[in-house]
Coordinates of C-alpha atoms in Angstrom, one line a residue:
Chain A
M10 CA 174.6 66.1 9.8
T11 CA 175.7 63.2 7.6
T12 CA 178.1 60.5 8.5
D13 CA 180.6 58.9 6.2
R14 CA 181.1 55.1 5.9
A15 CA 184.3 55.2 8.0
G16 CA 182.2 56.6 10.9
M17 CA 183.4 60.2 10.8
E18 CA 180.9 62.9 11.1
Y19 CA 180.7 65.3 8.2
K20 CA 178.3 68.2 7.6
L21 CA 179.4 68.1 4.0
T22 CA 177.8 68.0 0.6
Y23 CA 179.3 67.3 -2.8
S24 CA 179.6 71.0 -3.6
D25 CA 181.1 71.8 -0.2
T26 CA 183.8 69.3 -1.1
D27 CA 184.7 71.1 -4.3
I28 CA 184.8 74.5 -2.6
D29 CA 186.9 73.4 0.3
L30 CA 189.3 71.2 -1.5
M31 CA 190.0 73.7 -4.3
K32 CA 191.2 76.1 -1.6
T33 CA 194.7 74.6 -2.1
M34 CA 194.7 76.0 -5.6
R35 CA 194.0 79.6 -4.7
P36 CA 196.8 82.2 -5.4
A37 CA 199.7 81.7 -3.1
G38 CA 200.6 84.0 -0.2
R39 CA 204.0 85.5 0.7
L40 CA 205.1 82.6 2.9
Y41 CA 204.6 80.1 0.1
W42 CA 206.6 82.2 -2.3
A43 CA 209.4 82.7 0.2
L44 CA 209.6 79.0 0.9
L45 CA 209.5 78.2 -2.8
T46 CA 212.4 80.7 -3.4
V47 CA 214.5 79.1 -0.7
L48 CA 213.9 75.7 -2.1
F49 CA 214.7 76.9 -5.6
L50 CA 218.0 78.4 -4.4
L51 CA 218.9 75.1 -2.7
V52 CA 218.0 73.2 -5.9
M53 CA 220.3 75.5 -7.8
A54 CA 223.1 75.0 -5.3
G55 CA 222.8 71.3 -5.7
G56 CA 222.7 71.6 -9.5
W57 CA 225.8 73.8 -9.4
A58 CA 227.6 71.2 -7.3
W59 CA 226.6 68.5 -9.8
W60 CA 227.8 70.7 -12.7
M61 CA 231.2 71.2 -10.9
Q62 CA 231.4 67.4 -10.4
I63 CA 230.8 66.9 -14.2
Q64 CA 233.4 69.6 -15.0
T65 CA 236.1 68.5 -12.6
G66 CA 235.5 64.8 -12.2
I67 CA 233.8 62.3 -9.8
G68 CA 236.7 62.8 -7.4
L69 CA 234.9 65.9 -6.0
A70 CA 232.5 63.5 -4.3
G71 CA 233.9 61.8 -1.2
K72 CA 233.5 58.3 -2.5
N73 CA 236.8 56.5 -3.0
S74 CA 238.3 53.0 -3.2
P75 CA 237.1 51.0 -1.3
V76 CA 233.9 53.0 -0.6
G77 CA 232.8 53.4 -4.2
W78 CA 229.1 53.6 -3.3
A79 CA 228.4 56.3 -0.7
M80 CA 226.1 59.3 -0.3
Y81 CA 224.6 59.1 -3.8
I82 CA 223.5 55.5 -3.6
T83 CA 222.4 56.0 0.0
T84 CA 220.2 58.8 -1.1
F85 CA 219.0 57.0 -4.2
V86 CA 217.8 54.1 -2.0
Y87 CA 216.3 56.5 0.4
W88 CA 214.2 58.3 -2.2
V89 CA 213.1 55.0 -3.9
G90 CA 212.0 54.0 -0.4
I91 CA 210.1 57.2 0.1
A92 CA 208.3 56.5 -3.1
H93 CA 206.8 53.3 -1.8
S94 CA 204.2 54.6 0.6
G95 CA 202.3 56.3 -2.2
T96 CA 201.5 53.1 -4.0
L97 CA 200.8 51.3 -0.8
I98 CA 198.2 53.9 0.2
S99 CA 196.8 54.4 -3.3
A100 CA 196.8 50.9 -4.7
I101 CA 196.9 48.4 -1.9
L102 CA 194.6 50.3 0.4
F103 CA 192.2 50.8 -2.5
L104 CA 192.1 47.1 -3.3
V105 CA 191.4 46.2 0.3
R106 CA 188.8 49.0 0.5
V107 CA 190.3 51.0 3.3
R108 CA 188.1 54.0 3.2
W109 CA 190.3 56.6 5.0
R110 CA 192.7 56.5 2.0
A111 CA 190.4 58.7 -0.1
A112 CA 191.5 62.0 1.5
V113 CA 195.2 61.2 1.7
Y114 CA 196.1 59.1 -1.3
R115 CA 196.6 61.9 -3.9
S116 CA 199.3 63.5 -1.8
A117 CA 200.8 60.0 -1.1
E118 CA 200.9 59.4 -4.9
A119 CA 202.6 62.7 -5.4
V120 CA 205.2 61.6 -2.9
T121 CA 205.7 58.5 -5.0
V122 CA 206.1 60.3 -8.3
F123 CA 208.3 63.1 -6.9
G124 CA 210.3 60.6 -4.8
L125 CA 211.1 58.7 -8.0
M126 CA 211.9 61.9 -9.9
T127 CA 214.4 62.6 -7.2
A128 CA 215.8 59.1 -6.9
G129 CA 216.1 58.9 -10.6
L130 CA 218.7 61.6 -10.6
F131 CA 221.1 59.8 -8.4
P132 CA 222.3 57.0 -10.7
F133 CA 223.1 59.7 -13.2
I134 CA 224.9 61.8 -10.6
H135 CA 226.7 58.7 -9.3
L136 CA 227.8 57.6 -12.8
G137 CA 230.2 60.4 -13.3
R138 CA 230.1 60.1 -17.0
V139 CA 226.5 60.9 -17.3
W140 CA 226.6 61.5 -21.0
V141 CA 226.9 57.7 -21.6
A142 CA 224.0 56.8 -19.3
H143 CA 222.0 55.5 -22.3
W144 CA 224.4 52.5 -22.5
I145 CA 222.4 50.8 -19.8
L146 CA 219.2 50.9 -21.9
P147 CA 218.3 48.0 -24.2
V148 CA 218.8 50.1 -27.3
P149 CA 221.0 48.7 -30.1
N150 CA 223.8 51.1 -30.9
F151 CA 226.9 51.2 -33.1
D152 CA 229.1 50.0 -30.3
G153 CA 227.2 46.7 -30.2
L154 CA 226.4 47.2 -26.5
W155 CA 223.6 45.3 -24.9
P156 CA 222.7 45.3 -21.2
N157 CA 223.7 42.3 -19.1
F158 CA 220.3 41.2 -17.9
R159 CA 221.9 38.8 -15.4
S160 CA 222.9 41.9 -13.4
P161 CA 220.6 43.3 -10.8
L162 CA 221.7 46.8 -11.9
A163 CA 219.9 46.2 -15.2
W164 CA 216.9 44.9 -13.4
D165 CA 217.0 48.0 -11.3
V166 CA 216.9 50.4 -14.3
L167 CA 213.9 48.4 -15.6
A168 CA 212.1 48.3 -12.2
I169 CA 212.5 52.0 -11.5
T170 CA 211.5 53.1 -14.9
T171 CA 208.5 50.8 -14.8
Y172 CA 207.6 52.0 -11.3
M173 CA 207.9 55.6 -12.5
T174 CA 205.7 54.9 -15.6
V175 CA 203.0 53.0 -13.7
S176 CA 202.8 55.3 -10.7
S177 CA 202.7 58.5 -12.8
T178 CA 200.0 56.9 -15.0
F179 CA 198.0 55.9 -11.9
F180 CA 198.5 59.4 -10.5
L181 CA 197.4 61.2 -13.7
V182 CA 194.5 58.9 -14.5
G183 CA 193.2 59.1 -10.9
M184 CA 193.1 62.8 -11.3
L185 CA 191.0 63.0 -14.5
P186 CA 187.6 63.5 -12.8
D187 CA 189.1 66.1 -10.5
L188 CA 190.7 68.0 -13.4
A189 CA 187.2 68.1 -14.9
I190 CA 185.9 69.6 -11.7
V191 CA 188.6 72.3 -11.8
R192 CA 187.9 72.9 -15.6
D193 CA 184.2 73.5 -14.8
R194 CA 185.0 76.0 -11.9
V195 CA 187.7 78.2 -13.5
K196 CA 187.7 80.8 -16.2
G197 CA 190.0 82.2 -18.9
W198 CA 193.2 80.5 -19.9
R199 CA 193.0 78.2 -16.9
K200 CA 189.8 76.7 -18.3
K201 CA 191.7 75.8 -21.5
V202 CA 194.7 74.3 -19.6
Y203 CA 192.5 72.2 -17.2
G204 CA 190.2 71.4 -20.1
F205 CA 193.2 69.9 -21.9
L206 CA 194.4 68.1 -18.8
A207 CA 190.9 66.7 -18.2
Q208 CA 191.0 65.2 -21.7
G209 CA 187.2 65.8 -22.1
W210 CA 186.1 64.0 -19.0
Q211 CA 182.4 64.5 -18.4
G212 CA 181.5 61.7 -16.0
T213 CA 179.2 59.8 -18.4
D214 CA 178.1 56.3 -17.5
T215 CA 180.4 54.8 -20.2
Q216 CA 183.4 56.8 -18.9
W217 CA 182.8 55.7 -15.3
K218 CA 182.3 52.1 -16.3
H219 CA 185.6 51.8 -18.1
Y220 CA 187.4 54.1 -15.7
T221 CA 186.5 52.1 -12.6
A222 CA 187.5 48.9 -14.4
A223 CA 190.9 50.4 -15.5
Y224 CA 191.5 51.8 -12.0
V225 CA 191.1 48.4 -10.4
F226 CA 193.5 46.9 -12.9
L227 CA 196.1 49.7 -12.5
A228 CA 195.9 49.2 -8.7
A229 CA 196.3 45.5 -9.2
L230 CA 199.3 46.0 -11.4
A231 CA 200.9 48.6 -9.1
T232 CA 200.5 46.4 -6.0
P233 CA 203.2 43.9 -6.9
L234 CA 205.5 46.8 -7.7
V235 CA 205.4 48.0 -4.1
I236 CA 207.0 44.7 -3.2
S237 CA 209.2 44.1 -6.2
V238 CA 210.8 47.4 -6.8
H239 CA 212.5 47.7 -3.5
S240 CA 213.2 44.0 -3.5
I241 CA 215.1 44.6 -6.8
V242 CA 216.9 47.6 -5.3
S243 CA 217.9 45.4 -2.3
W244 CA 219.3 42.8 -4.8
D245 CA 221.8 45.5 -6.0
F246 CA 223.4 44.7 -2.8
A247 CA 222.3 41.2 -1.9
M248 CA 223.4 39.7 -5.2
S249 CA 227.0 40.6 -4.5
I250 CA 229.4 38.8 -2.1
I251 CA 230.2 41.8 0.1
P252 CA 229.9 40.9 3.8
G253 CA 226.7 42.5 5.3
W254 CA 225.1 42.7 1.9
H255 CA 224.9 39.0 0.8
S256 CA 221.7 38.3 2.6
T257 CA 218.4 36.6 1.7
I258 CA 216.4 38.8 4.1
F259 CA 217.3 42.0 2.2
A260 CA 214.2 42.1 0.0
P261 CA 211.6 42.1 2.8
Y262 CA 213.8 44.1 5.0
F263 CA 214.2 46.9 2.4
V264 CA 210.5 46.8 1.5
A265 CA 209.5 47.3 5.2
G266 CA 212.0 50.1 5.6
A267 CA 210.8 51.8 2.4
I268 CA 207.2 51.8 3.6
H269 CA 208.4 53.0 7.1
S270 CA 210.1 56.1 5.7
G271 CA 207.4 56.7 3.0
L272 CA 204.6 56.8 5.6
A273 CA 206.5 59.1 7.8
M274 CA 207.1 61.4 4.8
V275 CA 203.4 61.4 3.9
V276 CA 202.5 62.4 7.5
L277 CA 205.1 65.2 7.4
L278 CA 203.6 66.6 4.2
L279 CA 199.9 66.1 5.2
I280 CA 200.3 68.0 8.5
P281 CA 201.2 71.4 6.9
L282 CA 198.9 70.8 4.0
R283 CA 195.8 70.4 6.1
R284 CA 196.8 73.3 8.4
S285 CA 197.8 75.7 5.6
F286 CA 194.6 75.3 3.6
G287 CA 192.1 74.7 6.4
I288 CA 191.1 71.2 5.3
E289 CA 191.3 69.6 8.7
K290 CA 187.8 68.3 8.3
Y291 CA 188.9 66.2 5.2
I292 CA 192.4 65.2 6.4
T293 CA 191.4 64.5 10.0
M294 CA 193.3 63.4 13.0
H295 CA 191.8 60.0 12.2
H296 CA 193.8 59.9 9.0
L297 CA 197.0 60.9 10.8
E298 CA 196.4 58.4 13.6
S299 CA 195.8 55.6 11.1
L300 CA 199.1 56.4 9.4
A301 CA 200.8 56.6 12.8
K302 CA 199.6 53.1 13.7
F303 CA 201.0 51.9 10.4
I304 CA 204.3 53.5 11.3
V305 CA 204.3 51.5 14.6
F306 CA 203.8 48.3 12.6
T307 CA 206.6 49.1 10.1
A308 CA 208.9 50.1 13.0
L309 CA 208.3 46.6 14.6
V310 CA 209.0 44.9 11.2
V311 CA 212.1 46.9 10.7
G312 CA 213.3 46.3 14.2
F313 CA 212.6 42.6 13.8
A314 CA 214.6 42.6 10.5
Y315 CA 217.6 44.2 12.3
M316 CA 217.5 41.5 14.9
V317 CA 217.2 38.7 12.4
E318 CA 220.1 40.2 10.4
F319 CA 222.4 40.1 13.5
F320 CA 221.1 36.6 14.5
A321 CA 221.8 35.2 11.0
A322 CA 225.4 36.7 11.1
W323 CA 226.0 35.1 14.5
Y324 CA 224.3 31.8 13.9
G325 CA 225.8 31.4 10.4
N326 CA 229.2 31.7 12.1
E327 CA 230.8 33.1 9.0
K328 CA 233.8 35.2 10.2
Y329 CA 233.6 38.0 7.7
E330 CA 229.9 38.4 8.2
K331 CA 230.3 38.4 12.0
A332 CA 233.1 40.9 11.7
I333 CA 231.1 43.4 9.7
F334 CA 228.2 43.3 12.1
L335 CA 230.5 43.8 15.0
Y336 CA 232.2 46.6 13.1
R337 CA 228.8 48.3 12.6
M338 CA 228.2 48.3 16.3
V339 CA 231.6 49.5 17.5
G340 CA 233.5 50.8 14.5
E341 CA 234.0 54.3 13.1
Y342 CA 230.4 54.5 12.0
A343 CA 228.9 53.1 15.3
W344 CA 227.3 56.5 16.0
A345 CA 225.3 56.2 12.8
F346 CA 224.3 52.6 13.7
W347 CA 223.1 53.4 17.2
L348 CA 221.3 56.5 16.0
L349 CA 219.5 54.6 13.3
I350 CA 218.4 51.9 15.8
T351 CA 217.1 54.6 18.1
T352 CA 215.3 56.8 15.5
N353 CA 213.9 54.0 13.4
V354 CA 212.7 51.5 16.0
F355 CA 212.5 53.0 19.5
V356 CA 211.3 56.5 18.8
P357 CA 208.4 55.4 16.6
L358 CA 207.3 53.0 19.3
L359 CA 206.2 56.0 21.3
L360 CA 203.3 56.1 18.8
W361 CA 201.7 53.2 20.8
S362 CA 200.5 56.0 23.1
K363 CA 197.2 57.5 21.8
K364 CA 198.2 60.8 23.4
I365 CA 201.4 61.0 21.5
R366 CA 200.1 59.9 18.1
T367 CA 197.2 62.4 18.3
S368 CA 199.7 65.2 19.1
I369 CA 200.8 67.1 16.0
P370 CA 204.2 68.3 17.4
C371 CA 205.0 64.7 18.5
L372 CA 204.0 63.3 15.2
V373 CA 206.2 65.7 13.4
V374 CA 209.2 65.0 15.6
I375 CA 208.7 61.2 15.4
C376 CA 208.4 61.3 11.6
I377 CA 211.5 63.4 11.2
S378 CA 213.2 60.9 13.4
V379 CA 212.1 58.1 11.1
E380 CA 213.4 60.0 8.1
I381 CA 216.8 60.5 9.7
G382 CA 216.9 56.9 10.8
M383 CA 216.0 55.5 7.4
W384 CA 218.6 57.6 5.6
L385 CA 221.2 56.5 8.1
E386 CA 220.2 52.8 7.7
R387 CA 221.1 52.9 4.0
F388 CA 224.3 54.8 4.8
V389 CA 225.3 52.2 7.4
I390 CA 224.5 49.3 5.1
I391 CA 226.3 50.7 2.1
V392 CA 229.3 52.5 3.6
T393 CA 230.3 50.1 6.4
S394 CA 230.3 47.0 4.3
L395 CA 232.5 48.6 1.6
A396 CA 234.8 50.3 4.2
H397 CA 235.5 47.1 6.0
D398 CA 235.3 44.0 3.8
Y399 CA 237.6 41.0 3.5
L400 CA 241.2 42.4 3.4
P401 CA 242.4 44.7 6.2
S402 CA 244.8 46.2 3.7
A403 CA 241.9 47.3 1.6
W404 CA 239.9 48.9 4.4
G405 CA 239.2 52.6 4.1
L406 CA 236.8 55.3 5.3
Y407 CA 234.4 57.5 3.6
H408 CA 234.1 61.2 4.5
P409 CA 231.4 63.4 2.8
T410 CA 232.6 66.4 0.9
L411 CA 230.9 69.7 0.2
T412 CA 230.0 68.6 -3.3
D413 CA 228.1 65.4 -2.4
S414 CA 226.5 67.1 0.7
M415 CA 225.2 69.9 -1.4
I416 CA 223.8 67.5 -4.0
V417 CA 222.0 65.5 -1.3
I418 CA 220.6 68.7 0.3
G419 CA 219.6 69.9 -3.2
S420 CA 217.7 66.6 -3.7
F421 CA 215.6 67.2 -0.6
A422 CA 214.9 70.8 -1.8
W423 CA 214.0 69.4 -5.3
F424 CA 211.5 67.0 -3.8
F425 CA 209.8 69.6 -1.6
F426 CA 209.9 72.1 -4.4
L427 CA 208.0 69.7 -6.7
F428 CA 205.5 69.0 -4.0
M429 CA 204.8 72.7 -3.3
I430 CA 204.2 73.3 -7.0
F431 CA 201.9 70.3 -7.1
V432 CA 199.7 71.5 -4.3
K433 CA 199.1 74.8 -6.1
V434 CA 198.5 73.6 -9.6
L435 CA 196.8 70.3 -9.2
P436 CA 194.0 69.0 -6.8
A437 CA 196.0 67.8 -3.8
V438 CA 193.1 65.9 -2.3
S439 CA 190.9 63.7 -4.5
M440 CA 187.5 65.5 -4.6
W441 CA 185.7 62.7 -6.4
E442 CA 186.9 60.0 -4.1
V443 CA 186.1 62.1 -1.0
K444 CA 182.6 62.6 -2.5
E445 CA 182.3 58.8 -2.9
Q446 CA 182.7 58.5 0.8
L447 CA 179.8 60.9 1.5
P448 CA 176.2 59.9 1.3
P449 CA 174.8 60.8 -2.2
P450 CA 172.3 63.6 -2.5
L451 CA 168.9 61.8 -2.1
K452 CA 165.5 63.4 -2.5
E453 CA 164.4 61.8 0.8
R454 CA 167.1 63.8 2.6
G455 CA 166.1 67.0 0.9
Chain B
M7 CA 164.6 57.0 -34.0
N8 CA 165.5 60.0 -36.1
A9 CA 169.3 60.3 -36.2
T10 CA 169.1 64.0 -37.0
G11 CA 166.6 64.7 -34.3
P12 CA 167.2 66.9 -31.2
Y13 CA 168.8 65.8 -28.0
L14 CA 167.1 66.3 -24.7
F15 CA 169.4 67.1 -21.8
S16 CA 167.8 66.8 -18.4
V17 CA 169.5 67.8 -15.1
Y18 CA 168.8 66.3 -11.7
R19 CA 169.7 67.3 -8.2
H20 CA 169.2 63.9 -6.6
V21 CA 170.5 60.5 -7.5
D22 CA 167.2 58.7 -6.7
D23 CA 165.4 61.0 -9.1
L24 CA 168.0 60.3 -11.7
V25 CA 167.6 56.5 -11.2
A26 CA 163.8 57.0 -11.6
G27 CA 164.5 58.9 -14.8
I28 CA 166.6 56.1 -16.2
R29 CA 163.9 53.6 -15.3
A30 CA 161.2 55.7 -16.9
L31 CA 163.2 56.0 -20.2
K32 CA 163.9 52.3 -20.2
G33 CA 160.2 51.7 -19.6
E34 CA 159.5 53.7 -22.8
G35 CA 161.8 51.4 -24.7
M36 CA 164.5 54.1 -25.0
S37 CA 168.1 52.8 -25.1
E38 CA 170.1 55.6 -26.7
F39 CA 170.8 57.8 -23.7
Q40 CA 173.8 58.8 -21.7
V41 CA 173.9 59.4 -18.0
F42 CA 176.2 61.9 -16.3
S43 CA 177.2 61.9 -12.7
P44 CA 180.0 63.4 -10.5
V45 CA 180.9 60.0 -9.0
P46 CA 180.2 56.4 -10.0
H47 CA 177.2 55.1 -8.1
H48 CA 176.0 51.5 -7.8
D49 CA 172.3 52.4 -8.1
I50 CA 173.0 54.1 -11.5
T51 CA 175.0 51.1 -12.7
A52 CA 172.3 48.7 -11.6
A53 CA 169.6 50.8 -13.3
L54 CA 171.6 51.0 -16.6
G55 CA 172.6 47.3 -16.6
G56 CA 174.9 46.5 -19.6
K57 CA 178.0 44.5 -20.1
R58 CA 181.3 44.5 -18.2
S59 CA 184.0 46.8 -19.4
P60 CA 186.4 45.2 -22.0
V61 CA 189.3 47.1 -20.4
R62 CA 190.3 43.8 -18.7
V63 CA 191.0 42.2 -22.1
F64 CA 193.5 45.0 -22.9
T65 CA 195.2 44.5 -19.6
L66 CA 195.5 40.7 -20.2
V67 CA 196.8 41.1 -23.8
G68 CA 199.2 43.9 -22.7
G69 CA 200.5 41.7 -19.9
L70 CA 201.0 38.7 -22.1
L71 CA 202.7 40.9 -24.7
G72 CA 205.0 42.3 -22.0
L73 CA 205.8 38.8 -20.8
A74 CA 206.8 37.8 -24.3
I75 CA 208.9 41.0 -24.8
G76 CA 210.6 40.4 -21.4
W77 CA 211.8 36.9 -22.4
G78 CA 212.4 38.2 -26.0
I79 CA 214.9 41.0 -25.0
T80 CA 216.8 38.7 -22.7
I81 CA 216.9 35.4 -24.7
G82 CA 216.7 36.9 -28.2
P83 CA 220.1 38.6 -28.4
L84 CA 222.0 35.7 -26.8
G85 CA 223.4 34.6 -30.2
N86 CA 225.0 38.1 -30.6
F87 CA 226.1 38.5 -27.0
S88 CA 227.4 35.1 -26.0
L89 CA 229.5 36.3 -23.2
H90 CA 229.5 34.3 -19.9
V91 CA 229.3 36.7 -16.9
G92 CA 229.7 35.7 -13.3
G93 CA 229.8 32.0 -14.1
K94 CA 226.1 32.1 -14.9
P95 CA 224.7 30.1 -17.9
L96 CA 223.9 32.1 -21.0
L97 CA 220.3 31.2 -20.7
S98 CA 219.7 32.2 -17.1
I99 CA 216.1 31.7 -16.3
P100 CA 215.8 33.3 -12.8
P101 CA 217.4 36.7 -13.7
F102 CA 215.6 36.8 -17.1
G103 CA 212.4 36.0 -15.2
V104 CA 212.8 39.2 -13.3
V105 CA 212.9 41.2 -16.5
A106 CA 209.9 39.3 -17.9
Y107 CA 208.0 40.0 -14.7
I108 CA 208.7 43.7 -14.9
C109 CA 207.8 43.9 -18.6
T110 CA 204.5 42.1 -17.9
I111 CA 203.5 44.8 -15.4
L112 CA 204.8 47.6 -17.6
F113 CA 203.0 46.6 -20.7
G114 CA 199.9 45.4 -18.8
A115 CA 199.6 49.0 -17.3
L116 CA 200.2 50.7 -20.6
A117 CA 197.6 48.5 -22.3
T118 CA 195.1 49.3 -19.6
I119 CA 195.5 53.0 -20.3
V120 CA 195.1 52.3 -24.0
G121 CA 192.0 50.3 -23.2
L122 CA 190.6 53.1 -21.0
F123 CA 191.2 55.8 -23.6
A124 CA 189.9 53.7 -26.5
N125 CA 186.7 52.6 -24.8
T126 CA 185.9 56.0 -23.3
R127 CA 186.7 57.8 -26.6
L128 CA 189.0 60.1 -24.7
P129 CA 190.4 62.6 -25.4
Q130 CA 187.3 64.5 -26.4
W131 CA 188.2 68.1 -27.2
N132 CA 184.5 69.2 -27.5
L133 CA 182.2 68.5 -24.6
T134 CA 178.8 67.0 -25.2
P135 CA 176.5 69.9 -26.4
G136 CA 174.3 70.9 -23.4
Y137 CA 176.8 69.5 -20.9
D138 CA 176.1 71.2 -17.6
E139 CA 179.1 72.3 -15.5
R140 CA 177.1 71.5 -12.3
I141 CA 177.4 67.9 -13.2
S142 CA 181.1 67.6 -12.2
S143 CA 180.2 69.0 -8.8
D144 CA 176.8 67.8 -7.4
H145 CA 174.3 67.4 -10.1
F146 CA 173.3 64.5 -12.5
G147 CA 172.2 64.4 -16.0
I148 CA 170.6 62.4 -18.8
Q149 CA 171.1 63.1 -22.5
V150 CA 168.6 61.4 -24.8
R151 CA 168.4 61.4 -28.5
C152 CA 164.9 61.5 -29.7
A153 CA 162.7 62.3 -32.7
P154 CA 161.4 65.9 -32.8
E155 CA 157.8 64.8 -32.2
E156 CA 158.9 62.8 -29.1
F157 CA 160.6 65.7 -27.4
E158 CA 157.6 67.2 -25.5
R159 CA 156.4 63.8 -24.3
L160 CA 159.9 62.8 -23.0
A161 CA 160.4 66.2 -21.4
R162 CA 157.1 65.8 -19.5
L163 CA 158.1 62.2 -18.5
L164 CA 161.5 63.2 -17.1
K165 CA 160.0 66.3 -15.4
T166 CA 157.7 63.9 -13.5
T167 CA 160.8 61.9 -12.3
G168 CA 162.3 65.0 -10.7
A169 CA 164.4 66.7 -13.5
I170 CA 165.0 70.3 -12.5
D171 CA 166.1 71.5 -15.9
I172 CA 165.3 70.2 -19.4
R173 CA 166.9 71.6 -22.5
R174 CA 166.5 70.9 -26.2
I175 CA 169.9 70.6 -27.9
L176 CA 170.0 70.8 -31.7
R177 CA 173.1 69.7 -33.5

């Protein structure tokens, strides 16, 4: 029996790792295809709803005046938030040498890339006139348009596209040695496809030298993005003068919330992944427990941010600010407010108990609770502030419609659809980094 | 060294044998060889020695270029778009700094990838002749270029260090 550096007992060799972890890429069973079909149909339904909205007009969505930002921006912020845990796990935990990340970071990176691919749809859906979306890009055109770089919306476009570029690059580059492993194990047309994707990787000393250097620099460049991207998303709100939005704590508050929901999503995806493919000895309870402890920490940070937000409104003694926070607690959307406090802060605190955080059903329930809570948090921030700002004569409510609800449901289906395809066509657990955690084959060990 | 001579490709099962093979070749004054391994290993790096990767220079240059581009796209067109928005000055350092910051990271990351691919000579559509598919899994290898008359001597040398398979590659 050999023992890895994190103290977990493994009876594993390098070749066992390849055999076990490539199980995820074996031909799919009926359940997989059934689930994929359901998700595909939901994606199509969401796409159809978007098409109807383009054909008919943005009025099909429930947003209105004064609630001009509603479900779409809520869901956009939610998916950008989901994307954050991937880079946290892959880049930050890499730089601080947290060894348990090796088995889980690939799936977390996939969550980042697919989360961004889902989030990236919403500004286009929200725009209404999606065919003029390129006006936001710094491309000179015949209308003489140029983005207003003083606007946080322009920063947001740059931040999200940069995050997408850097995280996809990190994801794909991190996979090169694993794609070479797959290339060397498969035959026929697959060998050609994975050979192309591996780009000729052979594990030479020169390749490893430059690769490990590049990996460190990519991690170092991705790390500030974890903090900055959601900070910039928060400034979409905080730079305005809407009560409940104009706050200096928004950046750290949004970043903490993003990591909170992202970690919960990673746990939700890892649980069926390890179970379905029998890779429990790689993605162990130790991994899930470590992530659960992280969720306790982020729940405390998010809870503290909620308290500070209310304290600042009360202590600042600004009547509109006080009014909006009171409205959140007792107004038409109070149900969402109290539900988010419960699901985001109180429910995850149950993970203090080792018995609960090592129970798979409890973990699933708590992580779903966090997902609901974090979506509602953005809904409450966005909708209540717009619904109830300065002038009572301008107050109004938002009610979701079938169109925006179908698009939001379709976005969830799109995310899970992409993830399910990923686990079948690409190595979902990093084989080379798991091997790095194992003792190398030495003659003295035989 | 005969540039048209054969290549010797030796395969190892254990990393300590591989390191012994590297040291034996260095002891013979050989320097033109490549080592193959499924994962990076500090013993291999230490045995090989050599300079640090120049990828960091690419990252630095890319980052600085991005910083310049970030300031350039925000300040550069001010003459053509001199419209005051939100009471902010035309040359607004804090918001333009955000753009410059993002561009620094974007171009730094892209330049790192360029540095990686340029230095590793990737993509390589043809694998090294003699490349052994076991290497990506759990074996190690050394490819040495040698003169034809040196082949047998080097093969014997590497065999004594624990090579399990030695092949002559002609190309």
